[in-house]
């Protein structure tokens, strides 16, 4: 007998245990004939006794789709690997943990070939701006004077800042255009932009695309680079390299997809666990409320049938309980996410590895 039900004989009517065993009601009840309960009366008491017993069952291990109410939540993972709102939530950990600045050794070799005199193409050029303020390319010696911008340099800045009072440049009385020095932080970022764009022109000769962060706001990322696939396609000499890069990209795409699937499946698993945890807690509290109702009615002398009907009404009301509905919807939503990403994971694996 369930734990709560074990205490029922202490306050339940004398016939409660008899009825559970299938014995007829011994005490006079409504509907009795000559002091003996009819078959229908015995059946109603038998059904309601078992209903009350089932309603007070606290064996959570026997409840379908519920977990132990005493089990804790799954451990929380670091925000960068699990949180969907973290700044780097879209970047896999195996990419964030890469110590080298280059995606692979081929890129590194190409960069060294294009810019052998540049120690670190990704570092901020403005950090090495001389006192005179003119940045000079270590490779070709071309200078960029922030106080005397040419047409191309002004056009590049205009692509980021547009025109108007906040365009980042000012025109002097002699007609020359210089960077606006009223905002020193933006001034240095614009120097970075001009220098990095110049580095990009060198790397373009080696079929490399060089990206760098926008100078409009404080940097949230570092420069990056990858092969210029359009240039590689138009040069037959690069065909072996292009085929190798395409294979690497397919592998990288598969790894990224598997990372995304693993991340979403973990989120779904934790969501399901949390919902089931709260549903179990809610159900334990509901069982306690039912037990209190049964005890109150039995101690007040109410019959088995009346008490059973009251429990039926209470459990009907529980079906619409907002907290229960909320966690059931959360559980179902996370189950749908799990099914979706399990399907995606299988499809991606089949696409990459073959049937």
XYZ file of C-alpha atoms in Angstrom, residues 38 51 81 91 101 106 119 153 185 200 203 207 212 225 251 268 278 299 302 309 345:
21
model
C -27.023 -3.903 -2.824
C -9.951 5.698 -6.787
C 29.016 26.851 -24.014
C 31.024 30.081 -31.650
C 45.839 33.320 -35.111
C 48.233 27.000 -45.482
C 54.821 40.346 -37.327
C 40.767 56.604 -47.859
C 39.051 56.326 -29.613
C 43.851 43.224 -47.204
C 46.616 39.416 -48.984
C 43.817 34.718 -52.814
C 38.433 43.245 -39.743
C 40.915 35.567 -42.911
C 34.573 18.756 -42.645
C 16.419 20.360 -24.752
C 8.624 20.878 -11.422
C -12.950 12.618 10.022
C -18.524 11.548 5.176
C -16.590 12.303 -5.645
C 21.810 15.348 -36.603
